[in-house]
XYZ file of C-alpha atoms in Angstrom:
454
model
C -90.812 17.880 -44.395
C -90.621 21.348 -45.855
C -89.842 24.543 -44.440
C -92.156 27.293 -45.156
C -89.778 30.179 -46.634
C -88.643 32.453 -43.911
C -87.344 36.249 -44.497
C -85.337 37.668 -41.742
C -84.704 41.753 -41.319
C -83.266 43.696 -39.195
C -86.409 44.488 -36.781
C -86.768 40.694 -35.990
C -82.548 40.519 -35.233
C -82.828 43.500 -33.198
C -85.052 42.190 -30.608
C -81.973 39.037 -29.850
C -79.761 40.480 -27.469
C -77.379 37.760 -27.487
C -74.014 38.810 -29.504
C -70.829 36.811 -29.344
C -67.246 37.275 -30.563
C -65.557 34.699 -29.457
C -63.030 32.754 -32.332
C -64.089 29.507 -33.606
C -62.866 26.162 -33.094
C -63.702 24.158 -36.696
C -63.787 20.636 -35.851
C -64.610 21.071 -31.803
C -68.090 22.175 -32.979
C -68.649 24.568 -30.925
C -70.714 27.344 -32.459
C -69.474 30.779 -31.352
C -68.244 31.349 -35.046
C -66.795 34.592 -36.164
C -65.835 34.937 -39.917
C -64.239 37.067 -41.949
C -64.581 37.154 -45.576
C -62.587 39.578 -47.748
C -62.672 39.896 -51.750
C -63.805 36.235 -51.860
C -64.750 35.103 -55.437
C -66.015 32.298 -54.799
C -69.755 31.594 -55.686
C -70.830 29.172 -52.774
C -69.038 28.261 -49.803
C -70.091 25.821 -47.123
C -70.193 28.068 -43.212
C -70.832 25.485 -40.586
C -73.411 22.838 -39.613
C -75.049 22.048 -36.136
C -77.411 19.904 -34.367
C -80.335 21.220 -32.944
C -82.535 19.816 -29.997
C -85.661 21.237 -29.182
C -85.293 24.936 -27.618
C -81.648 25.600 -29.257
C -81.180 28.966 -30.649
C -79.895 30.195 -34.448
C -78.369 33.750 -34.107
C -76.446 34.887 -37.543
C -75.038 38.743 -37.553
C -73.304 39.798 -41.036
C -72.142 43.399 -41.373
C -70.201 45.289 -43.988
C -71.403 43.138 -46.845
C -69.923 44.283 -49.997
C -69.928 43.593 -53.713
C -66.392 44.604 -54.721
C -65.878 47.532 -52.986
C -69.078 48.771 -52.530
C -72.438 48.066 -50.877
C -74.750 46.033 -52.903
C -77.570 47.684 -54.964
C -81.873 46.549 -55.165
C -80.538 44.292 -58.088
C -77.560 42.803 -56.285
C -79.547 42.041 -53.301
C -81.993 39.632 -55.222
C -78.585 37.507 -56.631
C -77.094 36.975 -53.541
C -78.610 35.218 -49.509
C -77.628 33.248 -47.084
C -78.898 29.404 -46.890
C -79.552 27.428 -44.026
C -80.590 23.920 -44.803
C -82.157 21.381 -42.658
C -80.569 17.581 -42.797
C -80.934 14.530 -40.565
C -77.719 13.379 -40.680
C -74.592 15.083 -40.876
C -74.594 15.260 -44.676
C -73.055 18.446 -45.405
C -70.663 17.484 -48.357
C -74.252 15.946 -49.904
C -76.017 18.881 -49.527
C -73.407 20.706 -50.839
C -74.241 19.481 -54.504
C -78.041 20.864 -54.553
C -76.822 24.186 -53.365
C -74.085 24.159 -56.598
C -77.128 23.696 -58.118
C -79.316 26.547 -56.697
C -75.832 28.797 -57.573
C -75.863 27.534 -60.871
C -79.467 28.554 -61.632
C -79.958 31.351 -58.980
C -83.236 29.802 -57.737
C -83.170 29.978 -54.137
C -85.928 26.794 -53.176
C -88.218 27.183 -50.503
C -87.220 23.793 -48.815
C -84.686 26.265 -47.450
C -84.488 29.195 -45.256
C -83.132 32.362 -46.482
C -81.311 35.043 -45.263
C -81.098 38.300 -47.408
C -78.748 41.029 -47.408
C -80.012 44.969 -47.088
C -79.051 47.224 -49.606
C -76.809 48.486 -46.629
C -74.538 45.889 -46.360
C -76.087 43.732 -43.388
C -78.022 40.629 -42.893
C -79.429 39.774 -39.279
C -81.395 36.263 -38.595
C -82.359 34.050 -35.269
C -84.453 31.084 -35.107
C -85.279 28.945 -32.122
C -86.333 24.936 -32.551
C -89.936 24.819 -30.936
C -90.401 20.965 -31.550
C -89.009 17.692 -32.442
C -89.861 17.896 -36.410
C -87.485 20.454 -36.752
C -84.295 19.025 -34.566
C -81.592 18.183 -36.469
C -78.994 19.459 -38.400
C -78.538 22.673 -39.851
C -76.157 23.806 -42.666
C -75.463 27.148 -42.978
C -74.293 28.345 -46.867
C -73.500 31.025 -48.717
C -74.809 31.773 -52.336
C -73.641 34.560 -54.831
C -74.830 34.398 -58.627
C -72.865 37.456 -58.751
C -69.340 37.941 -60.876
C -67.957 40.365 -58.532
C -65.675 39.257 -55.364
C -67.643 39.733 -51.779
C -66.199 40.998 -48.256
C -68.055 40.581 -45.282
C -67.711 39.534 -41.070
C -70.013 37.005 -39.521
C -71.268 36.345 -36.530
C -73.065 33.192 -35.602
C -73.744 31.812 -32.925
C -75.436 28.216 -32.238
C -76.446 26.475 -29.353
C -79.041 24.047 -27.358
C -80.309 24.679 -24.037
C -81.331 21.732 -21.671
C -83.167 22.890 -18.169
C -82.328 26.563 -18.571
C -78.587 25.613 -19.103
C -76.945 26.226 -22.682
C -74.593 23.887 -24.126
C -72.641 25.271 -26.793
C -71.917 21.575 -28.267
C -73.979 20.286 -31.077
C -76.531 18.171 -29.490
C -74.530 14.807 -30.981
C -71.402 15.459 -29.712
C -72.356 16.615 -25.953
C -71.056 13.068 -24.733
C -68.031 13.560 -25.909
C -66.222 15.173 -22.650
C -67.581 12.432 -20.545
C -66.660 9.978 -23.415
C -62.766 10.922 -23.452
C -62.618 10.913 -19.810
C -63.447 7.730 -19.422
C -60.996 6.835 -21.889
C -58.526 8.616 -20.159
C -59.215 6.956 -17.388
C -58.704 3.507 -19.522
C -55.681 4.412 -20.520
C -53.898 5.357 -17.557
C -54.805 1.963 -16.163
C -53.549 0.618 -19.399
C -49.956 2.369 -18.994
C -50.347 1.152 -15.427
C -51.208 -2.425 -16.265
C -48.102 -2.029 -18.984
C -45.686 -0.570 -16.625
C -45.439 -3.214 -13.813
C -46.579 -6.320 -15.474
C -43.945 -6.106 -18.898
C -41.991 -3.706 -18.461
C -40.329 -4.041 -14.706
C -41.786 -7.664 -14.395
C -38.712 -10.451 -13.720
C -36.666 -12.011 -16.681
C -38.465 -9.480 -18.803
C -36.468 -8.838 -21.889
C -36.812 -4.767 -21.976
C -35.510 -2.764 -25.222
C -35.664 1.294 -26.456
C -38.530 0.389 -28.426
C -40.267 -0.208 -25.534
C -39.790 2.907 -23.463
C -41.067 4.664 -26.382
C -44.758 2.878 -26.425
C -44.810 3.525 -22.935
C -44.014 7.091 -24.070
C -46.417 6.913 -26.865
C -49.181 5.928 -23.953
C -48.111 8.771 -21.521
C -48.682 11.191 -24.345
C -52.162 9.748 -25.709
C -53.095 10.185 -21.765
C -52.109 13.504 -21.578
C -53.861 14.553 -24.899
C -56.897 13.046 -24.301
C -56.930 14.974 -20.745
C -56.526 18.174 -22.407
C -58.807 17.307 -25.116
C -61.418 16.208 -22.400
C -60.821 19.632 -21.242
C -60.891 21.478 -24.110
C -64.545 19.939 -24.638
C -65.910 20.795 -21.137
C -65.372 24.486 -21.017
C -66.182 24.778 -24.889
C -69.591 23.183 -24.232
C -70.532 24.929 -21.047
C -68.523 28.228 -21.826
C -68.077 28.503 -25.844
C -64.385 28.665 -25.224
C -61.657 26.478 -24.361
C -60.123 29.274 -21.969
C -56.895 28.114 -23.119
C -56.551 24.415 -22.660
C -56.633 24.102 -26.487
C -52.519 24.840 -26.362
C -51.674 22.025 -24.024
C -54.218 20.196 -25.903
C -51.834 21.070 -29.566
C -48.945 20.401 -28.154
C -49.387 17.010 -26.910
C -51.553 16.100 -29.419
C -48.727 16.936 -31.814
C -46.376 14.852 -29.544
C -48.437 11.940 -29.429
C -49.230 12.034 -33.444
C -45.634 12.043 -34.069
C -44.348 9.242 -31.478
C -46.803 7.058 -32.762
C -45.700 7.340 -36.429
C -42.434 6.821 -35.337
C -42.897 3.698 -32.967
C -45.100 1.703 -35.763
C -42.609 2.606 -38.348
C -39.658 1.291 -35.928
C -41.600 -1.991 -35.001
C -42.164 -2.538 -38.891
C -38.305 -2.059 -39.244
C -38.039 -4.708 -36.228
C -35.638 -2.064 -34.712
C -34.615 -3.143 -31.381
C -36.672 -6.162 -31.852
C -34.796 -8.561 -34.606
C -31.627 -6.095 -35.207
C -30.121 -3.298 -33.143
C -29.678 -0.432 -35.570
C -31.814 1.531 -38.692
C -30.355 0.683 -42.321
C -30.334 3.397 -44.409
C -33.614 2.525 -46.127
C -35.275 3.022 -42.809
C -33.437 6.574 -41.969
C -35.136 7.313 -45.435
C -38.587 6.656 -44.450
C -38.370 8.671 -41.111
C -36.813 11.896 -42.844
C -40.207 11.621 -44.861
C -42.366 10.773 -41.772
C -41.206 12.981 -39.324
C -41.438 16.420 -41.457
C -44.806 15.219 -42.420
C -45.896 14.926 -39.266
C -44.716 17.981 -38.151
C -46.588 19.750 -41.492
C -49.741 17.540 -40.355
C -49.592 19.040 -37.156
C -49.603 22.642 -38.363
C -52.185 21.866 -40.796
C -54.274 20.797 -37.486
C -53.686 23.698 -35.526
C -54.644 26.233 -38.338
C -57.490 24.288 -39.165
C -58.905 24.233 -35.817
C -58.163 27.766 -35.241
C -59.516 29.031 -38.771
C -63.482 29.227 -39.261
C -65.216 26.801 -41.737
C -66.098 29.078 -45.037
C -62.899 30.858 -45.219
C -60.299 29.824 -47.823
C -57.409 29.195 -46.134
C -59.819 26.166 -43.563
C -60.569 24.801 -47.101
C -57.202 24.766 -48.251
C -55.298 23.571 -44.878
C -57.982 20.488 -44.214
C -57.150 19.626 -48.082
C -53.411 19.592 -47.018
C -54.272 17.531 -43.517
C -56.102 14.750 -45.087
C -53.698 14.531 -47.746
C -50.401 14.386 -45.863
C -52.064 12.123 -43.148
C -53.014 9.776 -46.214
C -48.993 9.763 -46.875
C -48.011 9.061 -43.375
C -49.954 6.183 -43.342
C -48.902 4.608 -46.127
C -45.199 5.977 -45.094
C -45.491 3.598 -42.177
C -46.419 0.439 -44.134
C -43.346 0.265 -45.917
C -41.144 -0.945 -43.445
C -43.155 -3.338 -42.279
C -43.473 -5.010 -45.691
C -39.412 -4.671 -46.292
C -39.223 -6.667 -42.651
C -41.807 -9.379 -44.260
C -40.120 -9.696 -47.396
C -36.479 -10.303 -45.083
C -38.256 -12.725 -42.870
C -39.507 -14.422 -46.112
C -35.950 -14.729 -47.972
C -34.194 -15.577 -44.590
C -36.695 -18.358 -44.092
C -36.377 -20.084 -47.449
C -32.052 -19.527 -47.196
C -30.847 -20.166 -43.543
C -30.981 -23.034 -41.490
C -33.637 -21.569 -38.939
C -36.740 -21.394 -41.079
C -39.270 -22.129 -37.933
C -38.191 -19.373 -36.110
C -37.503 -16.828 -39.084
C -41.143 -18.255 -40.176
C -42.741 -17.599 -36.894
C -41.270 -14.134 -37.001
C -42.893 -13.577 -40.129
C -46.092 -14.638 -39.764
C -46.587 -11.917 -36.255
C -45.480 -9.472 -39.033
C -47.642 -10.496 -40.963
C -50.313 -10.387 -38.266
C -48.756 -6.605 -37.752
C -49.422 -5.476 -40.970
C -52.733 -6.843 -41.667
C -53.595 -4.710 -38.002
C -52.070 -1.533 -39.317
C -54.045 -1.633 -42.508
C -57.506 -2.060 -41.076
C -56.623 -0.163 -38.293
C -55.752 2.902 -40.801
C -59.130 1.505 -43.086
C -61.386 1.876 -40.150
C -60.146 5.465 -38.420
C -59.918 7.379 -41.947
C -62.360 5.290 -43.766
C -65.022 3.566 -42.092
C -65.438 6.733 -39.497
C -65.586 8.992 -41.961
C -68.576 7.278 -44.039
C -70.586 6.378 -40.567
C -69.995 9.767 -39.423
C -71.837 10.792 -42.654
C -74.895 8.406 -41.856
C -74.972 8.377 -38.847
C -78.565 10.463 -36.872
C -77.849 14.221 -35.544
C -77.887 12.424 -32.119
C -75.293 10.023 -32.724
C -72.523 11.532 -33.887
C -70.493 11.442 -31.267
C -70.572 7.109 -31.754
C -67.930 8.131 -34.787
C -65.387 9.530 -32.144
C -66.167 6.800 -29.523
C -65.535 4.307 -32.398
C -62.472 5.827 -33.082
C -60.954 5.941 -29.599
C -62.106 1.773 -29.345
C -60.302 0.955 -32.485
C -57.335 3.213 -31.562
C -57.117 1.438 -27.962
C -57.353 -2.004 -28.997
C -54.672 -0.953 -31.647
C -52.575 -0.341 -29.102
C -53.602 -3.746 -26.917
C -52.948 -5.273 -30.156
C -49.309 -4.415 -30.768
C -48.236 -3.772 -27.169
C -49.167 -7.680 -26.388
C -47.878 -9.005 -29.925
C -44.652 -6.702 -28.725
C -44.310 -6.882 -24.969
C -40.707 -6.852 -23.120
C -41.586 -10.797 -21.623
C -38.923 -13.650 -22.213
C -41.190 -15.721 -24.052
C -41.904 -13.512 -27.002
C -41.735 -14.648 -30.536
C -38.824 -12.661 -30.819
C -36.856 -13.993 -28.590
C -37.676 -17.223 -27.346
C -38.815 -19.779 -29.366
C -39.340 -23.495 -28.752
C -36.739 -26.244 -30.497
C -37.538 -26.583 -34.365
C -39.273 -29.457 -35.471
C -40.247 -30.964 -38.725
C -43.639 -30.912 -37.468
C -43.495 -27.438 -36.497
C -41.778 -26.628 -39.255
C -44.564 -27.743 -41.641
C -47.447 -26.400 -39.438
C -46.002 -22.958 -40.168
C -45.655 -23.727 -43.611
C -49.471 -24.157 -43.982
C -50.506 -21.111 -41.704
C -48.750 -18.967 -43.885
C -48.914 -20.792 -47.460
C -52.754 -20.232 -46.269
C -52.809 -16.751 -45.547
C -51.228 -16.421 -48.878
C -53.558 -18.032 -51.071
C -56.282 -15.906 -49.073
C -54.733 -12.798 -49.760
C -54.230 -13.497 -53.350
C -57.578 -14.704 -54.116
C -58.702 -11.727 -52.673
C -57.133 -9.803 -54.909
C -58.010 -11.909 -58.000
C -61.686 -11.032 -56.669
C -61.304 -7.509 -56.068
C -59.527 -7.273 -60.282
C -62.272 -9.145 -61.496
């Protein structure tokens, strides 16, 4: 499908009476977007995308456009638009490359429509999708071929309307409010389920470690409540009227318990000794401030617009330190597995030293994918996944995230006949069962590895 090439001016803007100002949320896609660009150098820079059903509106304002410090000339005009490109999946970093290319050769292709900019300094456009060919997403650029630094506010404003109601959510990610509230809803049963089956349940065997997973559930309830919240009034209002705070903070409280508790279970703190070597102090004076510097990085870049600078710079900073948290956490665990391994071969309980092992073992194989799947695998299905069905990348998240946490909270639980702390009389039988398991498990992992070399 092609787009016949579409000029907007001023008369045609004039005629929408629909002007918003409220600030944007980045990653909530919600599409009341105001941006402000000041002696910006840069030659393209990617504004925001959305998914359009049929009857949802495009509304862009831009005033004070200037080229330097003044207001571009005939010439300048020519050398210089806004893009807005239609894809059918959320492929913005893909698209991204053929519009390097149209700033590279300052042809602006008529697959796309274009938005000029008046010799005085303002650029006014509005759309509305009339029928099912031309749903889907739409990525909004912006294109210089000019040397000189540009300033300029935008307004834009997105949204879909369904039975004379609009929804300011792109049309993929409208489930999402009922989605987390029914995961909220799961997880308060969860805690509840937790609470008075393990942790007050007779002969129970309760330590610190667990009071903080209960903690660590408490505070993904609360921040999925908030975040359920946050959604609601954003899609039916274009604002989150203030929920998005409680939202931060307990979002910032749950991000950073959770670190914390995996990294303690991989030190088997609480579990298999009763105190934190020094090694382990090390790895949460590197966790912690990361998380805390992950958490600001969230907040700005939720409360920055997409095409400015700084959101480029902050999500860089995000991804990167969450990258290090993640594989801050694994260490532990594999200093615990390498113990278990030397105590097995040395003392004179190998079965139960062994049996230890392999549910770390079990533990850190879990981490791994679980960290593979929610920064990985999400990422590249959210990429290819249909403008309707975005939201599956979030709902797959939040699965993988809960049985994460069924996972370790069973492998883990405060009952007297866990691994840790009840184990049946060694055998030689047993004793060579457990041998195999894990002589197994190693030969799998290794050829593996061989494969993945060669």
């Amino acid at each position: 499908e092609h787009w016949e090439f579409r000029e907007f001016n001023q008369t045609r803007m004039k005629r929408s009476t629909l002007c918003f100002s409220f600030l944007f949320l980045g990653l909530v896609q919600c599409l009341i977007h105001d941006l402000v660009i000041n002696q910006d150098d840069r030659q393209r820079f990617f504004i925001e995308n959305f998914g359009f059903d049929v009857d949802g509106e495009f509304h862009m304002n831009v005033t004070g456009f200037k080229v330097g410090d003044s207001l571009p000339t005939e010439a300048e005009t020519g050398r210089i638009a806004f893009l807005v490109r239609k894809t059918d999946t959320d492929t913005a970093a893909f698209a991204e490359q053929n519009v390097e290319d149209i700033a590279n050769s300052c042809q602006f292709d008529s697959d796309s429509i274009r938005i000029n900019i008046t010799t005085s300094g303002e650029a006014f456009a509005s759309f509305k999708i009339n029928n099912q060919d031309e749903a889907g997403f739409y990525n909004t650029y912006f294109i210089s071929c000019l040397s000189q630094p540009i300033s300029f506010e935008l307004k834009l404003t997105q949204f879909n309307v369904a039975n004379g109601v609009i929804n300011y959510l792109s049309i993929g990610y409208s489930p999402l409010p009922t989605i987390f509230a029914v995961f909220t809803g799961v997880y308060f049963l969860t805690v509840i389920f937790w609470v008075f089956n393990f942790v007050r349940a007779n002969g129970a065997t309760v330590n610190r470690i667990h009071h903080l997973m209960s903690a660590v559930l408490v505070l993904k309830i609360l921040s999925l409540l908030f975040k359920t919240l946050d959604y609601h009034f954003i899609k039916t209002t274009g604002s989150p009227t203030g929920w998005s705070i409680a939202y931060y903070i307990f979002t910032a409280l749950k991000g950073t318990f959770f670190f914390i508790v995996i990294a303690m279970i991989g030190t088997g703190w609480s579990f298999i000794k009763p105190f934190l070597s020094d090694k382990d102090k090390r790895i949460f004076m590197v966790v912690i401030p990361l998380q805390i510097l992950d958490n600001i990085a969230l907040i700005i870049i939720e409360e920055t617009a997409p095409g400015s600078q700084r959101w480029e710079t902050w999500k860089d900073i995000f991804r990167l330190v969450d990258i290090i948290c993640c594989g801050a956490i694994l260490i532990p665990i594999i200093w615990s597995i390498k113990h278990l391994r030397e105590a097995a071969e040395i003392d004179g309980k190998a079965a139960r030293n062994m049996k230890k092992l392999k549910l770390f073992r079990q533990f850190y194989l879990m981490v791994v994918s679980y960290i593979y799947f929610t920064r990985i695998i999400v990422y590249l299905v959210d990429a290819a996944l249909p403008f309707r069905w975005v939201w599956f990348g979030d709902f797959s998240s939040e699965l993988a995230t809960l049985a994460f946490f069924v996972f370790t909270g069973y492998n883990f639980r405060p009952t007297s006949d866990n691994p840790y702390f009840s184990l049946a009389p060694e055998s030689e039988e047993e004793l060579k069962d457990l041998q195999r398991e894990l002589e197994i498990e190693v030969n799998t992992g290794e050829d593996g590895r061989r494969s993945m070399n060669d």
